[in-house]
XYZ file of C-alpha atoms in Angstrom:
712
model
C -0.066 -0.138 0.166
C 1.260 3.212 -0.966
C 2.115 5.612 2.501
C -0.794 7.764 2.824
C -1.244 11.271 4.347
C -3.370 13.477 6.561
C -3.691 14.900 9.395
C -5.075 13.955 13.602
C -5.052 14.889 16.453
C -4.178 13.442 19.689
C -5.697 14.582 23.046
C -4.123 14.510 26.249
C -4.981 10.633 26.945
C -2.824 9.440 24.581
C -5.287 8.772 21.519
C -4.987 9.123 17.918
C -7.416 10.342 15.165
C -7.461 10.893 11.525
C -9.204 10.222 9.134
C -8.817 8.848 5.469
C -10.005 7.062 2.990
C -10.776 3.729 0.837
C -8.175 2.576 4.294
C -9.573 -1.332 5.361
C -9.938 -1.570 9.086
C -7.088 -3.582 10.531
C -3.522 -1.895 12.356
C -0.988 0.043 10.519
C 2.093 1.772 11.507
C 2.298 5.445 11.738
C 4.817 8.556 12.159
C 3.795 11.707 13.939
C 4.677 15.230 12.673
C 3.972 17.552 14.695
C 2.080 21.193 12.624
C 3.160 24.733 13.717
C -0.616 24.836 12.945
C -3.482 23.277 15.432
C -5.655 21.169 14.028
C -9.111 21.393 13.538
C -10.447 20.252 17.592
C -7.738 21.114 19.114
C -9.224 23.319 22.029
C -12.034 21.308 23.943
C -14.073 24.767 25.065
C -17.265 24.997 24.988
C -17.752 27.217 22.123
C -16.051 24.826 19.422
C -17.411 21.619 20.296
C -20.754 22.762 20.571
C -20.432 23.843 16.890
C -20.369 20.742 15.439
C -21.479 20.804 11.951
C -23.086 18.185 12.083
C -25.175 17.659 15.188
C -27.599 20.772 15.501
C -30.533 19.943 15.863
C -29.403 16.212 16.462
C -31.561 14.424 18.888
C -28.386 13.539 20.852
C -26.916 17.153 20.035
C -27.000 17.956 23.313
C -25.042 14.667 25.289
C -22.079 14.876 23.047
C -21.959 18.495 23.431
C -21.432 17.950 26.942
C -19.126 15.553 26.771
C -17.535 17.200 24.077
C -17.165 20.556 26.653
C -15.816 18.227 29.676
C -13.074 16.353 27.096
C -14.215 13.429 27.700
C -15.252 12.559 23.430
C -13.683 14.401 20.247
C -14.892 15.345 16.832
C -12.588 14.547 13.707
C -10.379 16.428 12.352
C -11.914 18.218 9.792
C -14.061 19.396 12.112
C -17.665 16.981 12.236
C -18.303 14.554 14.958
C -19.892 11.796 12.550
C -23.114 11.001 14.821
C -24.028 7.963 13.005
C -21.611 6.127 13.105
C -20.679 3.097 14.390
C -18.533 2.872 17.371
C -15.853 -0.655 17.974
C -15.351 -2.263 20.988
C -11.805 -0.612 21.493
C -13.701 3.067 21.072
C -15.098 2.163 23.146
C -12.670 1.829 25.685
C -10.892 3.943 25.344
C -14.451 6.046 26.338
C -14.317 4.058 29.382
C -11.218 5.435 30.805
C -11.715 8.964 29.890
C -15.461 8.665 31.672
C -14.762 6.757 34.346
C -11.777 6.782 37.159
C -12.726 3.337 39.287
C -11.238 0.753 41.545
C -9.702 -1.638 39.358
C -11.898 -4.968 40.356
C -9.413 -7.720 39.010
C -6.314 -8.370 37.363
C -6.223 -7.607 33.657
C -5.670 -10.149 31.195
C -3.745 -11.110 28.074
C -5.845 -11.045 25.337
C -4.565 -12.579 22.363
C -5.569 -10.656 19.071
C -4.040 -7.354 20.249
C -0.550 -6.942 19.198
C 1.936 -5.306 21.592
C 2.046 -1.812 20.187
C -2.277 -1.632 19.433
C -3.560 1.863 19.776
C -6.362 1.033 22.372
C -4.084 -1.722 24.966
C -4.255 0.781 27.348
C -7.329 2.116 27.700
C -8.405 -1.962 27.203
C -7.186 -3.711 30.239
C -7.796 -0.173 32.175
C -11.925 -0.952 31.191
C -11.571 -4.425 31.952
C -10.514 -4.062 35.539
C -12.205 -1.885 36.154
C -15.342 -4.771 35.745
C -16.977 -2.374 32.185
C -15.602 -4.509 29.977
C -14.731 -8.542 29.289
C -13.666 -10.261 26.323
C -14.521 -14.142 24.784
C -13.964 -16.991 26.201
C -11.267 -17.669 23.689
C -9.570 -14.837 25.382
C -10.099 -12.647 22.649
C -11.549 -9.238 22.751
C -12.601 -8.262 18.896
C -11.549 -5.290 19.071
C -12.363 -3.922 15.721
C -16.305 -5.397 16.129
C -18.521 -3.331 16.622
C -20.489 -3.025 19.522
C -24.499 -3.466 19.722
C -26.365 -1.359 23.068
C -27.585 -4.669 24.860
C -23.187 -5.177 25.542
C -23.043 -0.947 26.160
C -25.390 -0.856 28.879
C -24.408 -4.312 30.623
C -20.871 -2.194 30.374
C -22.214 0.097 32.591
C -23.764 -1.686 34.775
C -21.651 -3.779 36.130
C -19.029 -1.225 35.831
C -20.731 0.831 37.527
C -21.617 -1.915 40.654
C -25.172 -0.091 40.807
C -27.184 -1.633 42.991
C -30.608 -3.277 42.257
C -31.843 -3.293 45.837
C -34.404 0.115 46.074
C -34.983 -0.536 42.823
C -39.291 -1.043 41.988
C -39.618 -4.614 39.725
C -40.185 -3.690 36.218
C -41.200 -6.232 32.899
C -39.393 -5.216 30.073
C -41.916 -5.966 27.555
C -43.982 -2.949 29.096
C -40.949 -0.851 27.978
C -39.648 -2.051 24.930
C -42.330 -3.688 21.884
C -38.599 -6.083 21.214
C -37.919 -6.974 25.037
C -38.070 -10.394 22.852
C -34.649 -9.612 21.557
C -32.285 -9.210 23.994
C -29.851 -11.202 24.033
C -29.878 -13.593 27.639
C -26.799 -12.124 29.822
C -28.360 -8.819 28.631
C -31.860 -9.236 30.400
C -30.305 -8.234 34.228
C -28.414 -5.401 33.369
C -30.593 -4.000 30.842
C -33.222 -4.295 34.058
C -31.545 -1.959 35.802
C -30.366 0.210 33.751
C -33.913 0.518 32.419
C -34.992 1.876 36.276
C -32.917 4.055 36.530
C -33.205 6.181 33.951
C -30.445 4.888 32.090
C -31.849 3.991 28.832
C -32.282 6.470 26.098
C -34.069 4.694 22.424
C -33.900 7.302 19.252
C -36.210 6.921 16.973
C -38.894 5.574 18.850
C -38.808 5.120 22.905
C -40.667 1.106 22.551
C -37.731 0.485 20.592
C -34.038 -1.053 22.488
C -32.818 -2.329 19.669
C -30.857 -4.548 21.264
C -28.873 -5.718 18.579
C -28.441 -3.060 16.353
C -24.413 -1.888 16.298
C -25.221 1.895 18.073
C -23.518 4.677 16.411
C -21.489 7.189 17.942
C -24.371 9.827 18.948
C -26.265 6.227 20.481
C -23.665 5.617 22.381
C -23.117 9.866 23.644
C -26.235 9.622 25.635
C -25.810 6.147 26.602
C -22.142 6.995 28.461
C -24.055 10.509 29.887
C -26.891 8.576 31.340
C -24.394 6.637 32.917
C -21.756 9.713 34.583
C -25.226 11.760 35.349
C -26.380 7.891 37.604
C -23.029 8.649 39.648
C -23.750 12.253 40.027
C -20.550 13.972 38.453
C -23.050 15.818 35.407
C -26.723 17.622 35.397
C -29.744 15.414 34.018
C -29.962 16.671 30.116
C -33.711 16.130 29.557
C -35.458 13.984 26.799
C -37.942 12.800 24.526
C -35.873 10.444 24.033
C -35.653 9.197 27.157
C -36.708 5.824 28.751
C -38.023 6.713 32.532
C -38.005 4.944 35.212
C -40.456 4.203 37.032
C -41.494 6.164 40.756
C -40.109 4.424 43.761
C -43.499 5.884 45.627
C -45.265 3.224 47.840
C -47.003 0.501 46.223
C -49.533 -2.131 47.787
C -51.337 -5.786 45.541
C -55.179 -4.036 45.444
C -57.685 -6.187 44.363
C -61.416 -7.018 44.741
C -64.193 -9.391 43.536
C -64.278 -9.995 38.773
C -67.013 -10.435 37.413
C -68.176 -11.228 34.089
C -71.826 -8.924 33.549
C -72.316 -8.860 30.648
C -75.215 -8.769 27.649
C -76.105 -10.310 24.156
C -76.702 -7.841 21.321
C -78.689 -9.561 18.271
C -78.887 -8.085 15.444
C -80.820 -10.625 13.734
C -84.610 -10.083 13.267
C -83.414 -6.665 14.509
C -84.113 -8.030 17.736
C -82.175 -5.350 19.627
C -79.319 -3.653 16.415
C -80.743 -2.476 14.968
C -83.987 -1.565 16.071
C -85.534 -1.348 12.284
C -84.000 -1.832 9.330
C -83.095 1.390 6.489
C -81.725 3.320 9.884
C -78.976 6.378 8.614
C -75.793 5.495 10.228
C -76.241 8.238 12.892
C -79.477 6.745 13.823
C -77.949 3.631 14.791
C -74.116 5.020 16.075
C -76.925 6.578 18.162
C -78.770 3.348 18.958
C -75.908 2.333 19.814
C -74.315 4.692 21.775
C -78.007 3.860 23.672
C -77.389 0.384 24.999
C -73.222 1.020 26.484
C -74.728 3.866 27.918
C -77.518 2.066 29.505
C -75.465 -1.483 29.845
C -72.764 1.210 31.967
C -74.930 3.237 34.529
C -75.430 -0.213 35.414
C -72.019 -1.301 36.157
C -72.243 -4.017 33.230
C -68.434 -4.476 32.363
C -68.962 -6.572 28.663
C -71.128 -6.957 25.566
C -71.090 -10.063 22.953
C -72.255 -8.257 19.923
C -74.055 -10.123 16.792
C -71.711 -9.822 14.474
C -72.170 -12.663 11.596
C -75.526 -13.346 12.067
C -76.073 -15.812 9.021
C -72.622 -15.700 6.448
C -73.200 -11.669 6.312
C -71.442 -9.160 8.314
C -72.171 -5.694 10.074
C -68.859 -4.446 9.413
C -66.797 -3.847 7.251
C -65.298 -7.050 5.172
C -64.298 -8.805 1.440
C -65.348 -11.738 2.254
C -68.789 -11.548 3.051
C -72.080 -9.237 2.306
C -72.655 -6.361 4.141
C -75.758 -7.738 6.836
C -79.626 -7.193 5.233
C -80.869 -6.710 8.996
C -78.708 -3.355 8.623
C -79.663 -1.556 5.841
C -82.349 -3.543 4.312
C -80.859 -4.586 1.225
C -77.802 -7.522 2.116
C -74.967 -5.984 0.687
C -75.578 -2.660 1.051
C -73.171 -0.484 3.850
C -74.404 1.780 6.760
C -75.056 6.141 4.281
C -73.059 7.450 4.885
C -70.966 5.161 5.920
C -69.291 4.610 9.153
C -68.348 0.050 10.130
C -71.065 -0.522 13.587
C -68.003 -2.775 14.575
C -65.316 -0.487 14.843
C -68.077 1.923 16.047
C -68.692 0.024 19.671
C -65.684 -0.842 20.138
C -64.430 2.696 20.374
C -67.248 3.585 22.507
C -67.898 0.460 24.648
C -63.359 1.248 25.512
C -64.420 4.249 26.412
C -66.636 3.142 28.838
C -64.874 0.328 30.201
C -66.896 -1.852 28.362
C -65.420 -5.074 26.723
C -66.699 -6.604 23.334
C -67.251 -9.407 22.041
C -67.521 -10.645 18.623
C -70.500 -13.355 18.086
C -70.575 -15.154 15.288
C -73.399 -17.446 13.936
C -70.762 -20.282 12.562
C -72.794 -22.347 9.576
C -76.082 -20.325 9.387
C -76.078 -18.728 5.941
C -79.804 -17.431 6.014
C -82.869 -17.466 8.352
C -85.810 -17.510 6.127
C -87.109 -18.201 2.401
C -87.499 -14.218 1.841
C -84.413 -13.752 -0.028
C -81.545 -15.088 -2.050
C -78.207 -14.846 -1.485
C -76.258 -12.298 -2.917
C -72.202 -12.459 -4.041
C -69.787 -12.622 -2.149
C -72.092 -14.307 0.092
C -70.974 -18.238 0.785
C -74.069 -19.565 -0.223
C -74.538 -17.699 -3.489
C -70.075 -17.929 -4.832
C -70.635 -22.018 -3.242
C -74.604 -23.121 -3.238
C -73.387 -26.756 -3.332
C -71.971 -26.049 -0.209
C -75.262 -24.754 1.512
C -78.584 -26.749 1.263
C -82.496 -26.103 2.595
C -83.054 -26.942 6.786
C -86.616 -26.543 6.879
C -87.072 -22.724 6.566
C -83.480 -21.921 6.800
C -80.344 -22.245 4.758
C -77.120 -23.756 6.231
C -73.056 -24.530 4.914
C -72.136 -27.277 5.442
C -69.511 -27.908 8.416
C -68.373 -31.720 7.344
C -66.578 -29.485 3.634
C -62.939 -28.332 4.384
C -64.429 -24.929 2.339
C -66.871 -24.174 4.467
C -64.722 -24.356 7.384
C -61.814 -22.639 6.112
C -63.962 -19.874 5.306
C -65.251 -19.608 8.597
C -62.046 -18.980 9.428
C -61.154 -16.966 7.580
C -64.348 -14.850 8.444
C -63.127 -14.951 12.106
C -59.807 -14.674 12.007
C -59.917 -12.025 9.718
C -61.820 -10.124 12.614
C -58.925 -11.213 14.450
C -56.867 -9.628 12.475
C -58.352 -6.291 12.331
C -60.811 -5.122 14.935
C -59.420 -4.095 18.850
C -61.955 -6.780 19.945
C -61.858 -7.922 23.039
C -63.132 -11.995 22.010
C -64.958 -13.877 19.630
C -68.125 -15.374 20.568
C -69.939 -18.478 19.294
C -73.157 -19.716 20.093
C -75.445 -23.432 20.128
C -75.853 -22.609 16.234
C -73.742 -25.204 14.611
C -75.812 -28.249 13.283
C -78.838 -26.965 13.127
C -81.475 -27.659 16.217
C -83.268 -31.044 14.082
C -86.802 -30.381 12.893
C -89.221 -33.021 13.741
C -88.921 -36.755 10.508
C -86.189 -34.721 9.066
C -82.075 -34.487 8.978
C -79.212 -33.184 7.668
C -78.960 -32.997 4.419
C -75.065 -34.460 4.782
C -75.638 -37.741 3.109
C -73.138 -36.743 0.367
C -71.143 -35.677 2.342
C -70.675 -37.724 4.567
C -70.300 -40.863 1.526
C -67.078 -39.520 1.150
C -66.441 -39.724 3.933
C -66.483 -42.793 4.258
C -64.683 -43.491 1.521
C -61.931 -42.069 1.304
C -61.818 -44.845 4.833
C -64.167 -42.737 7.070
C -64.608 -45.000 9.879
C -66.801 -42.944 13.099
C -70.902 -42.971 12.043
C -72.471 -39.938 11.401
C -73.650 -38.462 15.037
C -69.316 -38.920 15.852
C -68.680 -37.343 12.095
C -70.654 -34.830 12.939
C -69.592 -34.342 16.307
C -65.887 -34.526 14.690
C -66.771 -31.928 12.516
C -67.750 -28.804 15.259
C -64.262 -29.975 16.926
C -62.349 -29.342 14.068
C -63.667 -26.067 13.035
C -63.289 -25.631 17.673
C -59.675 -26.383 17.421
C -58.969 -24.435 14.782
C -60.117 -21.751 16.006
C -58.973 -21.764 19.883
C -55.211 -22.580 17.772
C -55.767 -19.246 15.436
C -57.165 -16.945 18.141
C -54.485 -17.157 20.638
C -51.403 -17.889 17.328
C -52.856 -14.608 16.256
C -53.995 -11.750 19.085
C -53.248 -13.682 22.607
C -54.030 -11.769 24.157
C -58.517 -11.872 22.942
C -60.899 -14.326 24.957
C -62.239 -17.419 22.732
C -65.796 -18.886 24.665
C -69.084 -20.653 23.210
C -72.531 -20.622 24.661
C -73.988 -23.963 23.974
C -77.229 -25.698 25.073
C -77.978 -25.495 28.897
C -78.264 -29.451 28.999
C -74.893 -31.943 27.684
C -77.380 -35.582 27.716
C -79.920 -36.217 29.671
C -79.327 -37.667 33.091
C -75.997 -35.841 33.193
C -77.089 -34.700 35.798
C -79.698 -37.675 37.278
C -83.049 -35.831 36.780
C -82.259 -33.705 33.544
C -84.177 -34.707 30.920
C -84.329 -32.384 27.583
C -82.650 -31.716 24.240
C -79.171 -33.732 23.887
C -77.213 -31.687 22.615
C -74.762 -34.284 22.106
C -76.554 -36.509 19.941
C -79.479 -33.809 17.982
C -76.753 -31.148 17.625
C -73.178 -32.562 17.803
C -71.629 -30.672 20.183
C -68.964 -31.725 22.415
C -68.389 -28.997 24.679
C -67.076 -31.564 28.210
C -64.462 -32.208 25.267
C -64.277 -28.431 25.045
C -63.191 -27.672 28.449
C -61.339 -30.369 28.451
C -58.879 -29.675 25.986
C -58.802 -26.600 27.401
C -59.632 -24.705 23.890
C -62.160 -22.147 25.201
C -61.216 -19.894 27.405
C -65.172 -19.134 28.361
C -68.284 -21.399 28.096
C -71.313 -19.619 28.100
C -74.066 -22.699 29.058
C -77.582 -21.170 28.435
C -79.012 -21.418 31.434
C -82.388 -21.092 30.205
C -85.646 -22.502 33.681
C -86.252 -21.764 36.604
C -85.036 -22.270 39.510
C -87.411 -24.331 40.543
C -87.950 -25.795 37.214
C -87.298 -30.036 38.514
C -86.230 -31.585 35.177
C -84.169 -28.055 34.208
C -83.143 -27.119 37.469
C -80.969 -24.199 37.223
C -78.628 -24.250 40.382
C -78.744 -28.267 39.065
C -77.580 -28.048 35.387
C -75.429 -25.002 36.573
C -73.159 -27.283 39.951
C -72.623 -29.596 37.134
C -70.891 -27.697 34.439
C -68.691 -26.557 37.271
C -68.010 -30.122 37.964
C -66.576 -31.263 34.706
C -64.421 -28.615 33.846
C -61.282 -30.036 34.930
C -58.558 -26.810 33.043
C -60.982 -25.000 34.845
C -62.251 -22.572 32.531
C -63.662 -19.744 32.536
C -67.867 -20.528 33.359
C -69.999 -17.008 32.213
C -73.372 -18.726 32.283
C -75.848 -17.943 30.010
C -79.635 -16.149 31.684
C -82.733 -15.833 29.694
C -83.438 -11.760 30.601
C -85.530 -11.532 27.680
C -88.538 -13.884 29.808
C -89.101 -11.676 31.833
C -91.242 -9.599 28.100
C -95.100 -9.613 29.260
C -95.104 -8.723 25.279
C -94.186 -12.181 23.996
C -94.863 -14.441 26.951
C -98.041 -15.237 28.412
C -96.509 -15.711 31.402
C -93.378 -13.590 32.162
C -90.080 -14.678 34.651
C -90.675 -11.895 37.947
C -87.228 -10.138 38.762
C -86.608 -12.052 41.526
C -85.441 -14.528 39.848
C -83.658 -13.156 37.489
C -81.699 -11.592 40.929
C -81.838 -15.125 42.934
C -79.859 -16.473 39.848
C -77.523 -14.189 39.937
C -77.318 -15.317 43.320
C -76.906 -19.056 43.105
C -74.079 -18.139 40.827
C -72.619 -16.512 42.743
C -72.366 -18.998 45.039
C -69.197 -20.751 43.025
C -67.532 -18.585 42.536
C -65.238 -20.149 43.730
C -66.110 -23.303 41.344
C -64.580 -20.661 38.330
C -68.087 -19.558 37.842
C -67.080 -16.178 37.247
C -70.380 -14.486 35.812
C -73.150 -13.908 34.319
C -74.671 -13.128 30.357
C -77.925 -11.849 29.871
C -80.341 -12.458 26.719
C -80.631 -9.933 25.657
C -80.325 -6.084 26.299
C -84.118 -5.709 25.182
C -85.146 -6.047 28.496
C -82.830 -3.670 29.869
C -83.451 -0.430 27.137
C -86.979 -0.574 27.492
C -86.389 -1.679 31.780
C -89.048 -3.625 31.773
C -90.731 -4.892 35.449
C -88.154 -2.036 36.409
C -86.238 -4.114 35.660
C -82.908 -1.858 35.679
C -84.090 -1.239 39.719
C -82.183 -4.336 40.711
C -79.192 -4.464 38.768
C -78.553 -1.040 39.841
C -79.257 -1.308 43.238
C -78.318 -4.586 44.208
C -77.402 -7.332 41.403
C -74.282 -4.921 39.824
C -74.568 -1.369 42.410
C -70.330 -1.496 42.636
C -68.127 -1.608 38.802
C -66.199 -4.759 38.575
C -63.676 -5.518 36.692
C -63.804 -8.797 34.590
C -62.254 -12.184 35.148
C -58.838 -12.407 34.313
C -57.370 -15.628 32.245
C -54.567 -17.599 34.394
C -52.166 -17.360 31.124
C -52.694 -13.124 30.852
C -51.631 -12.026 34.777
C -47.977 -12.398 34.050
C -47.645 -10.186 32.201
C -48.773 -7.146 34.829
C -48.773 -3.220 33.543
C -47.621 -0.481 35.873
C -47.989 1.410 38.496
C -48.921 4.529 37.283
C -47.111 7.261 38.750
C -50.057 9.433 41.426
C -49.891 13.183 42.949
C -52.173 15.342 45.222
C -53.116 18.972 44.425
C -55.854 19.919 46.452
C -58.656 18.080 46.211
C -57.591 17.253 42.992
C -56.159 13.225 42.252
C -54.626 12.850 38.776
C -51.984 10.187 37.429
C -49.733 9.549 34.776
C -49.125 5.807 33.113
C -45.768 4.757 32.945
C -44.102 1.483 30.923
C -45.503 0.941 27.540
C -48.139 -1.919 28.603
C -51.714 -0.804 27.033
C -54.038 1.027 29.623
C -57.893 0.278 28.377
C -58.518 0.858 32.773
C -57.791 3.003 36.153
C -59.239 1.107 39.057
C -59.243 3.670 42.499
C -59.964 2.077 45.814
C -60.291 3.530 48.925
C -59.172 1.949 52.196
C -61.853 1.873 54.513
C -61.024 0.447 57.721
C -58.742 -2.059 57.054
C -60.431 -3.172 53.691
C -59.344 -1.608 50.109
C -62.657 -1.339 48.600
C -62.787 -1.050 44.862
C -64.732 2.763 44.756
C -64.156 3.690 41.036
C -62.976 2.860 37.674
C -62.285 5.456 35.227
C -61.238 5.271 31.431
C -57.710 5.405 30.023
C -58.189 8.892 28.740
C -59.626 10.123 32.408
C -56.262 10.897 34.471
C -57.243 13.165 37.120
C -61.181 12.220 40.001
C -61.989 15.010 42.926
C -61.250 12.989 45.500
C -62.513 13.636 49.843
C -59.887 13.000 52.579
C -58.610 9.286 52.762
C -56.125 6.717 51.771
C -56.234 5.809 47.825
C -54.704 3.124 45.934
C -54.562 3.565 42.288
C -53.987 0.764 39.873
C -53.531 1.233 36.503
C -55.600 -2.012 34.111
C -54.205 -3.734 30.824
C -57.022 -4.378 28.039
C -56.364 -7.883 29.703
C -57.842 -6.124 32.763
C -54.537 -7.026 34.497
C -53.911 -4.595 37.197
C -50.974 -3.113 37.655
C -49.277 -2.992 41.771
C -51.898 0.357 43.538
C -49.809 3.232 43.760
C -51.264 4.986 46.914
C -50.873 8.152 48.506
C -53.373 9.441 51.779
C -54.787 12.573 51.335
C -55.376 14.339 54.798
């Protein structure tokens, strides 16, 4: 290689900085000739170091300027800093020794890949002896390897020997969306660095990028934060700092959770919309009215029918707009809006979960008008059969199974729903003297080697879609819940004395298998009978379901509230009947019977028999969060940061978990009682004198530790 001449600078530590073009990385012999004139960056006064032209307006400018003014970092001979250039391990070792002069923790070590005259030998040895850096298992240092953010944070935390004794416990997943990419060796140090406020992330505070080569700007910011941690430099404000959690007093707070749901039925315009052809504004007013009523009664969930008959009450490229929405199948609301999206947004603002309710195989509820493309019936009429007045897709056909799966997973992917819900319509309820017309499909199954009888084969068809949906939903959005509401009687005689429809052999549903396999997150047996109705006794059936639940799946019992109507029933049930049914449900809370779902919202909207008074003043007189699934409990949000100004309690979220609500507790004697649940948008409330605890509530209804404050 030809001789190359350039200019450079040597700082007080003996570190040479020079710029050359077109020269590969490596080690070179260098002859130094002093210049009579000062180099481009010869001094470290703030007037010079703050004027790197390539950091003006840069996110890291404050950190770079401060370190340069303190004579810790240098620019290049041409006056630039090059903030986006990567840093190698040798350069980082030099920065460490220029920033810290700590007691040596261990003896020097000979690294096999460092030559005797290597420029950074002394810095590497000192950084090693102080405990900041280590080598690799084969006693090499790899000085020219670019250093990652994970390695930098690990080095700084280890070298400074930061105590974790008084640090708040945090979950890295609450702060960084890419927390799973953090190497195992760096998890503990990065947890410490986060808890102490040492981490700086640019451009996205939620992206740590732990394995990406760190730039000179990032190194400057992280190094400055580490020095500030020792108290030798003041803190610098930056939009890209990860704020550590508060060290405020916290306590574990909780209350009796309960699922308080109501079905919103769209087919036949039972609930929504109240009639076909309403304008978009009128439909939205109806949805708001439903949610407002439920919120006023302390309900916390709705089950919204979005696919009553192979159609859609949401924007779908796969299936047509529902006739029940606009009066004409395929016609969208005017002016356009998406009912499901609207309900999700409005529901979450009221702390009400929204579960999308699908009928998996029903294609039409009457013969009045033929289905139109893109309805599955219009595209694949050979896979859809008339049965009574209805039309049904054949669950035994793969094309039908795929259609139902893809339709539901499409909603899972695109909407911020809280759950997927299926009712008791897989195969239709039997019509006397008529078998479901799937003989050709069954015979094809037999010809391909199938050995199950027709009943077992149909049950297997149902089991296949249930299992597939369970796996698909959990893989796509594990935070969602998957629930089914089967007919309330499993089989006659189970338990003894029970009589009625045999869903195992007539509807081809096997909910006990779903419970045993853990395919569902909740089951809602429809116990649509009175307490004293001996052959279908509410408490007897409830106990049977609770005792046949080996995986401890949540049970939210279905109750037929429409039976209080004096219009549709010649002998309406009393409100007291439902009060007693809820009380019986609560008696089995220790068996994972954790709530009720009422069919449907119309009795509440019309306040039939003054039923709302019972809910408001007795049944649901206090708010409650929905139960959390055990598989969600590990991901707990960070406690909010709370403060009191006068009689106002205010708070701010900490961490990056999605917050759905805030739960406020008040200490009454020695018992913490839930006082209120606020939506995520609320950040302050008035309080009276007392001791309070505020929890952040995640989108999966998991509460943080409560931040404790006292107003005297």
